[in-house]
Coordinates of C-alpha atoms and ligand atoms in Angstrom, one line a residue:
M859 CA 112.3 109.5 127.8
R860 CA 115.3 111.1 126.7
L861 CA 116.9 110.7 123.6
G862 CA 120.3 109.4 124.9
Q863 CA 118.4 105.9 126.5
L864 CA 115.9 106.0 124.1
L865 CA 119.2 105.7 120.7
A866 CA 120.9 103.0 123.6
L867 CA 118.3 101.2 123.9
A868 CA 117.6 100.7 120.4
G869 CA 120.8 100.0 119.6
Y870 CA 122.0 103.4 118.1
Q871 CA 124.8 105.3 118.8
N872 CA 124.0 108.8 119.7
S873 CA 126.3 111.0 116.7
Q874 CA 125.2 114.3 118.1
P875 CA 125.1 114.2 122.5
E876 CA 125.1 117.2 123.4
L877 CA 121.2 116.1 122.7
D878 CA 121.3 112.9 124.7
G879 CA 119.4 114.8 127.4
L880 CA 115.8 116.3 126.0
E881 CA 113.3 114.3 126.4
I882 CA 111.0 112.9 124.2
K883 CA 107.2 113.2 124.0
R884 CA 106.2 110.9 121.2
V885 CA 107.8 109.6 117.9
I886 CA 106.3 111.0 114.4
T887 CA 107.1 110.3 111.0
D888 CA 105.0 112.6 109.2
S889 CA 106.6 116.3 109.5
R890 CA 103.5 117.9 108.7
A891 CA 102.2 116.4 112.4
C892 CA 105.6 117.5 114.2
Q893 CA 104.7 119.3 117.7
E894 CA 107.3 120.7 120.3
G895 CA 109.2 117.8 121.5
D896 CA 108.3 115.3 119.0
L897 CA 111.4 112.8 117.4
F898 CA 110.3 112.6 113.9
I899 CA 111.5 109.8 112.2
G900 CA 112.1 110.9 107.9
M901 CA 111.4 107.4 106.5
T902 CA 112.7 106.1 102.9
G903 CA 109.3 105.9 101.2
T904 CA 107.9 104.4 97.8
Q905 CA 107.9 108.2 96.5
V906 CA 110.8 110.3 98.5
D907 CA 113.4 110.2 100.9
G908 CA 111.2 111.9 104.2
G909 CA 114.5 112.9 105.8
K910 CA 114.1 115.6 103.2
F911 CA 111.6 117.3 105.4
A912 CA 113.6 117.7 108.9
P913 CA 113.9 121.5 108.0
Q914 CA 110.1 121.6 108.9
A915 CA 110.0 119.1 111.5
I916 CA 112.4 121.0 113.4
T917 CA 111.0 124.4 113.2
Q918 CA 107.6 122.8 114.0
G919 CA 109.2 122.2 117.5
A920 CA 111.0 118.2 116.9
I921 CA 113.8 117.9 119.4
A922 CA 115.8 116.1 116.5
A923 CA 115.9 114.2 113.5
I924 CA 116.6 110.2 112.6
I925 CA 117.1 110.5 109.2
S926 CA 119.0 108.9 106.4
H927 CA 122.7 109.9 105.0
T928 CA 121.6 111.2 101.8
A929 CA 118.8 113.2 103.6
F930 CA 121.3 114.2 106.2
D931 CA 124.0 115.6 103.6
N932 CA 122.1 117.4 102.0
L933 CA 120.9 119.4 105.4
S934 CA 122.1 123.2 106.5
E935 CA 125.2 122.9 109.2
Q936 CA 122.0 124.2 111.5
D937 CA 119.8 121.7 111.2
Q938 CA 122.6 118.7 111.1
A939 CA 123.5 120.1 114.9
K940 CA 120.1 117.9 115.0
A941 CA 120.0 115.4 112.9
I942 CA 121.2 111.6 113.0
A943 CA 121.8 109.9 110.3
V944 CA 121.7 105.9 110.0
D945 CA 122.0 103.3 107.8
D946 CA 118.2 102.0 106.8
V947 CA 115.8 104.5 108.9
V948 CA 113.0 102.1 108.7
V949 CA 114.7 99.8 110.5
A950 CA 116.2 102.9 112.9
C951 CA 112.2 103.3 113.1
S952 CA 110.9 100.4 114.3
K953 CA 113.1 99.6 116.3
I954 CA 113.6 102.9 118.0
A955 CA 108.8 103.0 118.4
T956 CA 109.5 99.2 119.8
A957 CA 111.4 100.7 122.6
F958 CA 109.6 103.7 123.0
Y959 CA 106.6 101.6 124.1
D960 CA 108.4 99.3 126.6
Y961 CA 108.6 96.2 124.0
P962 CA 105.0 95.5 124.1
A963 CA 105.2 92.8 121.9
Q964 CA 107.4 91.1 124.3
K965 CA 104.3 90.8 126.7
L966 CA 101.6 89.8 124.4
K967 CA 100.8 86.5 122.7
L968 CA 101.4 86.9 119.3
V969 CA 99.4 85.3 116.3
G970 CA 100.3 86.8 112.6
V971 CA 98.4 85.3 109.8
T972 CA 99.4 86.3 106.0
G973 CA 98.9 85.1 102.4
T974 CA 96.9 86.9 99.9
N975 CA 93.7 85.9 100.4
G976 CA 91.9 84.9 103.8
K977 CA 93.7 87.0 106.2
T978 CA 90.9 89.2 108.0
T979 CA 88.4 86.4 107.6
T980 CA 90.9 83.7 109.4
T981 CA 92.0 85.8 111.8
H982 CA 88.7 87.2 112.8
L983 CA 87.7 83.4 113.3
I984 CA 90.8 83.1 115.3
E985 CA 89.8 86.1 117.6
F986 CA 86.2 84.4 118.1
L987 CA 87.9 81.1 118.7
L988 CA 90.2 82.2 121.3
Q989 CA 88.3 84.7 123.6
T990 CA 87.0 82.1 125.5
Q991 CA 91.1 82.2 127.0
Y992 CA 92.7 85.1 125.9
A993 CA 91.6 88.8 125.9
V994 CA 92.5 89.5 121.8
A995 CA 93.6 92.5 120.4
L996 CA 92.5 92.4 116.4
F997 CA 94.6 94.1 114.2
G998 CA 93.7 93.7 110.0
T999 CA 91.6 95.8 107.8
L1000 CA 89.0 96.3 109.2
Y1001 CA 90.2 97.9 112.6
T1002 CA 92.1 97.4 116.0
R1003 CA 89.8 96.4 118.3
W1004 CA 89.8 94.5 121.7
A1005 CA 87.7 94.6 124.3
G1006 CA 86.1 98.2 124.9
Y1007 CA 87.8 99.8 121.8
S1008 CA 87.3 99.9 118.0
K1009 CA 89.6 102.0 116.1
T1010 CA 88.9 102.0 112.0
A1011 CA 92.1 100.8 110.5
N1012 CA 93.7 103.0 107.7
H1013 CA 96.2 100.2 107.0
T1014 CA 96.2 95.8 107.1
T1015 CA 98.9 96.1 109.4
P1016 CA 99.8 99.8 111.1
F1017 CA 103.0 101.1 111.0
A1018 CA 105.7 100.3 113.4
V1019 CA 105.2 103.9 115.4
D1020 CA 101.0 103.5 115.2
L1021 CA 101.6 99.6 115.8
Q1022 CA 104.1 99.5 119.2
A1023 CA 101.8 102.2 120.6
Q1024 CA 98.9 100.2 120.0
L1025 CA 100.0 97.1 121.2
A1026 CA 100.9 99.3 124.2
E1027 CA 97.6 100.4 124.7
A1028 CA 96.3 96.6 124.4
I1029 CA 98.5 95.7 127.0
A1030 CA 97.1 98.7 129.3
A1031 CA 93.6 97.2 128.6
G1032 CA 94.1 94.4 129.7
C1033 CA 94.9 92.7 126.4
D1034 CA 97.4 88.8 127.1
M1035 CA 97.4 88.4 122.5
G1036 CA 97.9 89.9 120.1
L1037 CA 96.0 88.5 116.3
M1038 CA 97.6 90.6 113.5
E1039 CA 97.0 90.1 109.5
V1040 CA 101.0 90.9 108.3
S1041 CA 100.7 92.0 105.0
S1042 CA 103.7 92.0 102.4
H1043 CA 104.3 95.6 102.4
A1044 CA 104.3 95.2 106.4
L1045 CA 107.0 92.6 105.7
D1046 CA 109.0 94.3 103.3
Q1047 CA 108.6 98.0 105.4
R1048 CA 109.7 96.4 108.6
R1049 CA 106.4 97.3 110.1
V1050 CA 106.1 94.3 112.6
L1051 CA 110.0 94.2 113.2
G1052 CA 110.1 93.8 117.2
C1053 CA 107.2 91.4 117.0
P1054 CA 108.0 87.5 118.4
F1055 CA 105.3 85.6 116.4
E1056 CA 104.6 82.8 118.8
V1057 CA 102.2 81.4 115.5
A1058 CA 102.7 82.8 112.1
V1059 CA 99.9 81.1 108.9
F1060 CA 99.8 81.3 105.2
T1061 CA 97.1 80.8 103.8
N1062 CA 98.0 81.0 99.9
L1063 CA 100.1 83.0 97.8
T1064 CA 98.5 84.4 94.8
Q1065 CA 98.7 87.2 91.8
D1066 CA 97.9 90.6 94.2
H1067 CA 100.4 93.8 94.3
L1068 CA 102.7 94.0 91.8
D1069 CA 102.7 97.0 91.5
Y1070 CA 104.9 96.9 94.4
H1071 CA 106.5 93.9 94.5
K1072 CA 109.1 93.2 91.1
N1073 CA 107.2 89.6 90.4
L1074 CA 105.6 86.9 92.0
E1075 CA 109.0 85.7 93.7
D1076 CA 109.8 89.1 95.5
Y1077 CA 106.2 88.9 96.5
F1078 CA 106.5 85.2 98.1
Q1079 CA 109.9 86.3 99.7
A1080 CA 108.6 89.3 101.9
K1081 CA 105.4 86.8 103.5
A1082 CA 108.6 84.4 104.0
L1083 CA 109.9 87.0 106.3
L1084 CA 106.9 86.4 108.7
F1085 CA 108.2 82.6 109.1
S1086 CA 112.2 84.1 109.6
E1087 CA 113.7 83.5 112.9
T1088 CA 112.9 87.3 112.8
Y1089 CA 109.7 86.7 113.5
L1090 CA 108.6 83.0 114.2
Q1091 CA 109.4 82.0 117.9
G1092 CA 106.9 78.8 117.9
R1093 CA 105.0 77.1 114.9
A1094 CA 104.3 78.0 111.4
I1095 CA 100.5 77.1 110.2
I1096 CA 100.8 76.1 106.3
N1097 CA 98.4 75.8 104.1
F1098 CA 99.2 72.4 102.2
D1099 CA 97.2 72.8 98.4
D1100 CA 98.9 75.9 97.8
P1101 CA 101.9 75.5 95.6
F1102 CA 103.6 78.2 97.8
G1103 CA 102.8 76.7 101.0
Q1104 CA 104.7 73.7 100.2
R1105 CA 107.9 75.6 99.7
L1106 CA 107.7 77.0 102.6
A1107 CA 107.1 74.5 104.7
Q1108 CA 110.1 73.2 103.2
M1109 CA 112.2 76.5 103.5
I1110 CA 112.0 76.2 107.9
T1111 CA 113.8 73.6 108.7
D1112 CA 114.1 75.3 112.8
K1113 CA 110.2 75.3 113.6
P1114 CA 107.5 72.9 114.5
I1115 CA 105.2 73.4 111.0
W1116 CA 101.3 71.8 111.6
T1117 CA 100.3 71.7 107.6
Y1118 CA 96.7 72.1 106.3
S1119 CA 95.2 71.0 103.3
I1120 CA 91.1 70.3 102.3
S1121 CA 91.2 66.6 101.4
N1122 CA 95.1 65.3 101.8
S1123 CA 95.5 63.3 104.3
Q1124 CA 99.3 63.8 104.2
A1125 CA 98.7 67.1 105.9
D1126 CA 98.3 67.1 109.9
F1127 CA 95.1 69.1 109.5
Y1128 CA 92.5 67.6 106.5
T1129 CA 88.6 67.5 106.3
E1130 CA 87.1 64.4 104.6
N1131 CA 83.3 64.6 103.7
L1132 CA 83.1 67.5 102.8
T1133 CA 79.1 68.2 102.4
Y1134 CA 78.9 72.7 100.7
L1135 CA 75.4 73.8 101.7
P1136 CA 74.0 76.9 100.8
N1137 CA 74.6 78.4 104.5
G1138 CA 77.3 77.1 105.2
A1139 CA 79.7 73.9 105.1
T1140 CA 79.4 70.1 106.8
G1141 CA 82.6 67.5 107.5
T1142 CA 85.0 65.3 109.5
L1143 CA 87.9 67.1 110.6
H1144 CA 91.4 65.4 110.5
T1145 CA 93.7 67.0 113.6
P1146 CA 96.7 65.4 115.4
Q1147 CA 94.4 65.2 118.7
G1148 CA 92.4 63.3 117.0
A1149 CA 88.6 63.4 114.2
I1150 CA 85.5 65.5 114.6
A1151 CA 82.7 66.0 112.9
F1152 CA 82.5 69.7 112.2
Q1153 CA 79.6 72.3 110.9
S1154 CA 79.9 76.4 109.5
P1155 CA 78.4 78.6 108.8
L1156 CA 80.6 79.8 106.4
V1157 CA 80.5 79.3 102.6
G1158 CA 82.9 77.9 100.2
R1159 CA 85.9 75.7 100.1
F1160 CA 87.8 78.8 100.8
N1161 CA 85.9 79.1 104.3
V1162 CA 86.8 75.4 104.8
E1163 CA 90.8 76.4 104.7
N1164 CA 90.3 79.2 107.0
I1165 CA 88.6 77.4 109.3
L1166 CA 91.3 74.3 109.4
A1167 CA 94.2 77.3 109.6
A1168 CA 91.8 78.8 112.7
I1169 CA 91.2 75.7 114.4
A1170 CA 95.3 74.9 114.2
T1171 CA 95.7 77.9 115.6
A1172 CA 93.6 77.5 118.9
L1173 CA 95.0 73.9 119.1
H1174 CA 98.4 75.3 119.2
M1175 CA 97.0 78.1 121.5
G1176 CA 96.0 75.5 124.2
L1177 CA 92.2 75.2 124.2
S1178 CA 90.2 72.0 123.0
L1179 CA 89.4 70.4 120.0
T1180 CA 85.7 69.8 121.6
E1181 CA 85.3 72.8 122.8
L1182 CA 86.7 74.6 119.7
V1183 CA 84.5 72.5 116.8
S1184 CA 81.5 73.2 119.4
R1185 CA 81.6 77.1 119.4
L1186 CA 82.1 76.7 115.2
P1187 CA 78.2 77.3 114.5
E1188 CA 78.1 80.3 116.4
F1189 CA 80.5 82.3 113.9
K1190 CA 78.5 83.6 111.4
S1191 CA 80.6 86.5 108.9
V1192 CA 82.7 88.5 109.0
P1193 CA 81.2 92.2 107.4
G1194 CA 81.5 92.1 103.7
R1195 CA 82.8 88.6 103.4
V1196 CA 79.9 86.7 101.7
E1197 CA 77.6 89.4 103.0
R1198 CA 73.7 88.5 102.0
V1199 CA 71.7 91.6 101.1
Q1200 CA 68.1 90.8 102.6
V1201 CA 65.1 93.3 102.6
S1202 CA 62.7 91.4 102.4
D1203 CA 61.2 87.8 103.4
D1204 CA 60.0 87.3 99.6
Q1205 CA 62.8 88.7 97.9
D1206 CA 63.0 87.4 94.5
V1207 CA 67.5 87.0 94.2
T1208 CA 70.2 86.4 96.2
V1209 CA 72.6 89.3 96.2
V1210 CA 76.2 88.9 98.2
V1211 CA 78.3 91.6 98.5
D1212 CA 82.4 90.6 99.3
Y1213 CA 85.4 91.4 98.6
A1214 CA 87.2 89.1 96.2
H1215 CA 89.7 92.0 94.8
T1216 CA 92.6 89.7 93.2
P1217 CA 91.9 87.3 90.6
D1218 CA 92.3 83.7 92.9
S1219 CA 89.8 85.1 95.7
L1220 CA 86.9 86.5 92.2
E1221 CA 87.5 82.8 90.7
N1222 CA 86.7 80.8 94.4
L1223 CA 83.8 83.1 95.1
L1224 CA 82.4 82.3 92.3
K1225 CA 82.9 79.0 92.3
A1226 CA 81.6 78.9 95.5
M1227 CA 78.3 81.1 94.8
R1228 CA 77.4 78.6 91.0
P1229 CA 75.5 75.7 92.9
F1230 CA 73.3 77.6 94.9
T1231 CA 72.2 80.2 92.0
Q1232 CA 68.8 78.9 90.6
R1233 CA 69.1 80.9 88.1
E1234 CA 71.8 83.2 86.1
L1235 CA 75.2 84.0 88.1
I1236 CA 75.4 87.5 88.1
C1237 CA 79.0 89.6 88.6
V1238 CA 79.5 93.2 89.4
F1239 CA 83.2 93.9 89.6
G1240 CA 85.6 96.5 88.7
C1241 CA 89.2 96.6 90.1
G1242 CA 90.9 99.4 92.1
G1243 CA 93.5 102.1 91.0
D1244 CA 97.2 102.9 91.2
R1245 CA 96.9 98.7 92.3
D1246 CA 98.6 96.4 90.6
R1247 CA 97.1 96.9 86.6
T1248 CA 98.0 93.1 85.1
K1249 CA 95.3 91.5 87.7
R1250 CA 92.4 93.5 85.7
P1251 CA 92.4 91.8 83.0
L1252 CA 92.8 88.6 84.8
M1253 CA 89.8 89.3 87.2
G1254 CA 87.6 90.3 84.1
G1255 CA 89.0 86.4 82.2
I1256 CA 87.8 84.8 85.6
A1257 CA 84.2 86.8 86.1
A1258 CA 83.7 86.4 81.9
R1259 CA 83.9 82.1 82.0
L1260 CA 82.6 81.7 85.7
A1261 CA 79.5 84.0 85.5
D1262 CA 76.2 84.0 83.1
R1263 CA 76.4 87.6 82.4
V1264 CA 78.7 90.5 83.8
Y1265 CA 78.8 94.2 84.8
V1266 CA 82.5 96.0 84.8
T1267 CA 82.4 98.9 86.6
S1268 CA 84.7 101.1 88.9
D1269 CA 86.3 100.5 92.3
N1270 CA 88.5 102.7 93.9
P1271 CA 89.9 104.6 90.6
R1272 CA 92.1 107.0 92.7
T1273 CA 94.6 109.1 90.6
E1274 CA 94.4 106.6 88.1
D1275 CA 91.4 107.5 84.7
P1276 CA 88.8 105.0 86.1
Q1277 CA 88.5 104.9 82.0
R1278 CA 92.0 103.2 81.5
I1279 CA 90.8 100.7 84.5
L1280 CA 87.9 99.9 82.7
D1281 CA 89.5 99.3 79.4
D1282 CA 92.0 96.9 81.2
V1283 CA 89.3 94.5 82.7
V1284 CA 87.5 94.5 79.5
V1285 CA 90.0 93.3 77.5
G1286 CA 90.0 90.5 79.8
V1287 CA 85.9 90.2 79.4
N1288 CA 86.2 90.2 75.5
A1289 CA 88.5 88.2 75.3
N1290 CA 86.4 85.5 77.2
I1291 CA 82.3 85.8 77.6
G1292 CA 81.6 84.3 73.7
D1293 CA 78.0 85.1 73.9
K1294 CA 77.2 86.0 77.1
P1295 CA 76.4 90.0 77.7
M1296 CA 78.6 92.9 79.4
T1297 CA 77.3 95.8 80.4
V1298 CA 80.1 98.7 80.9
E1299 CA 78.4 101.5 83.6
G1300 CA 81.7 103.2 85.5
D1301 CA 79.7 105.4 87.9
R1302 CA 79.3 102.0 90.1
H1303 CA 75.7 103.5 91.7
K1304 CA 73.8 103.2 88.6
C1305 CA 76.1 99.6 88.1
I1306 CA 74.6 97.8 91.0
Q1307 CA 71.6 99.9 90.5
T1308 CA 71.3 98.5 86.1
A1309 CA 72.2 95.0 87.5
I1310 CA 69.7 94.7 90.3
S1311 CA 67.1 95.5 88.2
E1312 CA 67.9 94.0 85.4
A1313 CA 68.0 90.7 87.3
Q1314 CA 65.7 88.1 87.2
S1315 CA 64.0 85.5 89.4
G1316 CA 66.2 82.9 91.5
D1317 CA 69.5 85.0 89.9
T1318 CA 72.5 85.5 92.3
I1319 CA 73.7 89.1 91.8
L1320 CA 77.7 88.9 93.2
I1321 CA 79.2 92.5 93.9
A1322 CA 83.2 91.9 95.0
G1323 CA 85.8 94.2 95.1
K1324 CA 85.0 96.8 98.0
G1325 CA 83.1 94.6 100.8
H1326 CA 83.1 96.6 104.0
E1327 CA 84.2 99.5 102.7
D1328 CA 82.1 102.2 102.9
Y1329 CA 84.1 104.6 100.2
Q1330 CA 84.7 105.3 97.3
I1331 CA 88.2 106.7 96.5
I1332 CA 88.0 109.4 93.4
G1333 CA 91.0 110.9 93.0
R1334 CA 92.3 112.1 96.2
E1335 CA 88.6 112.6 97.6
K1336 CA 87.3 109.7 99.8
I1337 CA 83.4 109.8 99.5
H1338 CA 80.7 108.1 101.5
F1339 CA 80.1 104.7 99.2
D1340 CA 78.7 100.8 100.5
D1341 CA 78.3 98.6 98.0
R1342 CA 75.8 97.1 100.8
E1343 CA 73.6 100.0 101.0
E1344 CA 73.6 100.4 97.5
A1345 CA 72.4 96.9 96.7
Q1346 CA 69.6 97.7 99.5
S1347 CA 68.0 100.7 97.7
A1348 CA 68.0 99.2 94.9
L1349 CA 66.6 96.0 96.1
I1350 CA 63.8 98.3 97.5
Q1351 CA 63.4 100.1 93.9
R1352 CA 62.8 96.6 92.4
Q1353 CA 60.3 95.4 95.2
N1354 CA 58.3 98.5 94.3
L1355 CA 58.2 98.2 91.1
I1356 CA 57.3 94.3 91.5
H1357 CA 54.6 94.7 93.5
Ligands
UAG2135 C1 103.2 101.3 99.0 C2 103.1 101.7 100.8 O1 102.8 101.3 101.6 N1 103.1 103.4 101.3 C3 102.8 104.2 102.3 C4 104.5 105.0 102.4 O2 104.1 105.4 101.6 P1 105.5 106.2 100.7 O3 106.2 105.0 101.2 O4 104.7 106.3 99.6 O5 105.8 107.2 101.4 P2 106.5 108.7 101.0 O6 105.2 109.2 100.1 O7 107.6 108.6 99.8 O8 107.1 109.8 101.9 C5 107.7 108.9 102.5 C6 107.4 109.9 104.5 O9 107.8 110.8 104.1 C7 106.9 111.8 105.2 N2 106.6 112.8 104.8 C8 106.1 112.6 103.6 C9 105.6 114.4 103.3 C10 106.0 115.7 103.9 O10 105.3 116.6 103.7 N3 106.6 115.1 105.1 C11 106.6 113.4 105.9 O11 107.2 113.6 106.5 C12 106.0 110.6 105.1 O12 105.3 110.5 106.1 C13 106.5 109.0 104.8 O13 106.4 108.4 106.1 O14 103.7 105.3 103.4 C14 102.9 106.1 103.9 C15 102.6 107.2 105.4 O15 103.7 107.0 106.0 C16 101.7 105.7 103.5 O16 100.3 106.5 103.4 C17 101.8 104.5 102.3 O17 100.4 103.7 102.3 C18 100.0 104.0 101.2 C19 98.7 105.0 101.2 C20 99.3 102.9 100.9 O18 98.7 103.0 100.0 N4 99.7 101.4 101.4 C21 99.2 100.1 101.2 C22 99.1 99.7 99.0 C23 99.4 99.0 102.3 O19 100.2 98.9 102.7 N5 98.6 98.0 101.7 C24 98.9 96.9 103.0 C25 98.7 96.2 102.6 C26 96.6 95.4 101.6 C27 96.8 94.1 102.1 O20 96.5 93.6 100.8 O21 96.0 93.9 103.2 C28 98.5 97.3 104.2 O22 99.5 96.7 105.0 O23 97.6 98.0 104.2
ATP2136 N1 91.6 81.4 102.1 C1 91.1 82.2 101.3 N2 91.8 81.5 99.8 C2 90.9 82.7 99.0 N3 90.1 83.5 98.3 C3 89.9 83.2 100.0 C4 90.3 83.4 101.0 N4 89.3 83.9 103.0 C5 88.4 84.7 101.7 N5 88.4 85.1 100.3 C6 87.8 85.5 99.3 O1 88.7 86.9 99.5 C7 88.3 88.1 100.5 C8 88.9 89.0 100.8 O2 89.4 87.8 102.1 P1 90.1 88.2 103.8 O3 89.4 89.8 103.4 O4 89.5 87.7 104.2 O5 91.4 88.6 102.6 P2 92.4 89.7 103.3 O6 93.9 88.6 102.9 O7 92.3 90.1 104.6 O8 92.6 90.7 102.2 P3 93.5 92.2 102.6 O9 95.2 91.7 101.6 O10 92.5 92.9 100.9 O11 93.5 92.4 103.5 C9 86.9 87.7 100.5 O12 85.7 88.1 100.8 C10 87.0 85.9 100.1 O13 86.2 86.2 98.5
API2137 N1 94.3 95.9 100.9 C1 94.3 95.6 99.0 C2 92.9 96.6 99.0 C3 91.9 96.4 97.4 C4 90.4 97.2 98.0 C5 90.0 97.1 96.8 N2 88.3 97.9 96.6 C6 90.7 98.4 95.8 O1 90.5 99.4 96.1 O2 91.8 98.2 95.1 C7 94.9 97.0 98.4 O3 95.1 97.5 99.4 O4 95.4 96.8 97.4
MG2138 MG1 92.7 91.8 105.1

């Protein structure tokens, strides 16, 4: 596509019309990756205005650079001749990417799921339920995938250019449905601009990401964007048990809404006669299309919420209630979410790896595991570096109150001092632990080994925070690390000692 045509499609007037006829091979937002024929977009980021890298991009062969006015003013005259200044580069990036890939999102039915916790689980459930009638492309924390294609994700919601490119690929592969985890970062950074959602789901809002958002209100407003007319075309599906969900439902005046709740019969979807089992849940599901008994292997109250959201979405997309409920028992798990590690049939302790990395999810998980713990409930966890510092003592306090024994360790310290993170967590543990034992061991490998070897028969050991992650980020280095492998080897050692 030629530059002039692309800018016109995206709604921009070209201030450098002599560049109009140049052919664009790719749209690129990292100057370091620029090659001959690329259009460089210098994004205004949290660290730096990417527009200042326009000279590098141009030297490496970019045909032109879309940048901020400030960055433009700082360029030499020669570079200015290849630069086009726009008011909001981030918005421009999404509009240009959307046009460059020929508006792929408009050719798919789109479902977006937002909320602090439950996005990955709920999207996996929806994917499973919808795939009998739709060819689904899933975009989320774990991967972008559709039938015959899977690529590990770097972000929960891809950046605009990648997202539009992948949507176009999904269509070429025959997909007719796009299912997306939509993070608050993505909404704030307009990564999903140009995506008209047929369904938008709100799971919940609790504390996280206060390193990025100014406060919880700011975080809520970012999430609420998904339900604005920019994005939502069809139905909103909202967790009515969440106070922010109730607020959101009141804010939406021009779109149909379905609410869901564990037990509030005012909601469109709710449950009755719930029984939580060590390996799932059963109950009666009330829906606008009638009531029906259900059974699922997913553990815990929070997973019943995820089921309600997924069933509501699938019903809106035209599937039949009886078929949906008949398939629920087949959906066993999501990688790294309440994932049991079992090395032998006679294993004497229960080990669960889970991705709980927020106060709310850690609390839910510990509460869900307690009724099925024969002896002690043991919690091994840490907090990520370069992330919301204020959630650390809260998570420490929750572990101390709800577990019988706490092991504090490192998660992904990233560029922060690991000791500082441990200290932040320990403040919360100390304030709540009373006489219960606490161990602090920054080496996650050693900590898991110790927790599993010190456990007694009948204990449940919960290893939280990293779930599916197969790496640990220490400094700027990413090393292989997998809680499930670590737990397995510790369990084998334990078995060898016992026998
Ligand atoms: C907060 C955030 O979203 N940060 C993302 C953002 O970084 P940034 O704004 O700090 O970028 P920057 O360093 O200021 O650079 C600005 C621009 O200049 C460009 N640049 C920079 C240097 C250079 O030499 N040349 C150049 O062109 C960069 O490519 C960038 O486009 O743009 C970078 C490159 O495009 C991303 O890698 C980075 O994601 C970081 C790694 C990240 O961790 N993001 C997380 C917090 C995130 O997005 N999480 C959400 C939610 C997770 C969840 O709860 O599920 C997600 O959707 O994954
Ligand atoms: N509906 C829910 N409400 C609260 N906690 C939940 C819910 N669903 C799952 N969890 C807990 O939160 C953890 C993360 O779940 P999941 O990965 O589905 O959320 P997510 O929103 O995709 O997270 P992320 O923002 O990191 O992508 C799970 O491992 C589980 O402990
Ligand atoms: N999407 C979340 C993942 C956190 C996972 C946890 N293991 C950590 O590193 O903090 C984030 O980027 O904040
Ligand atoms: Mg996720």
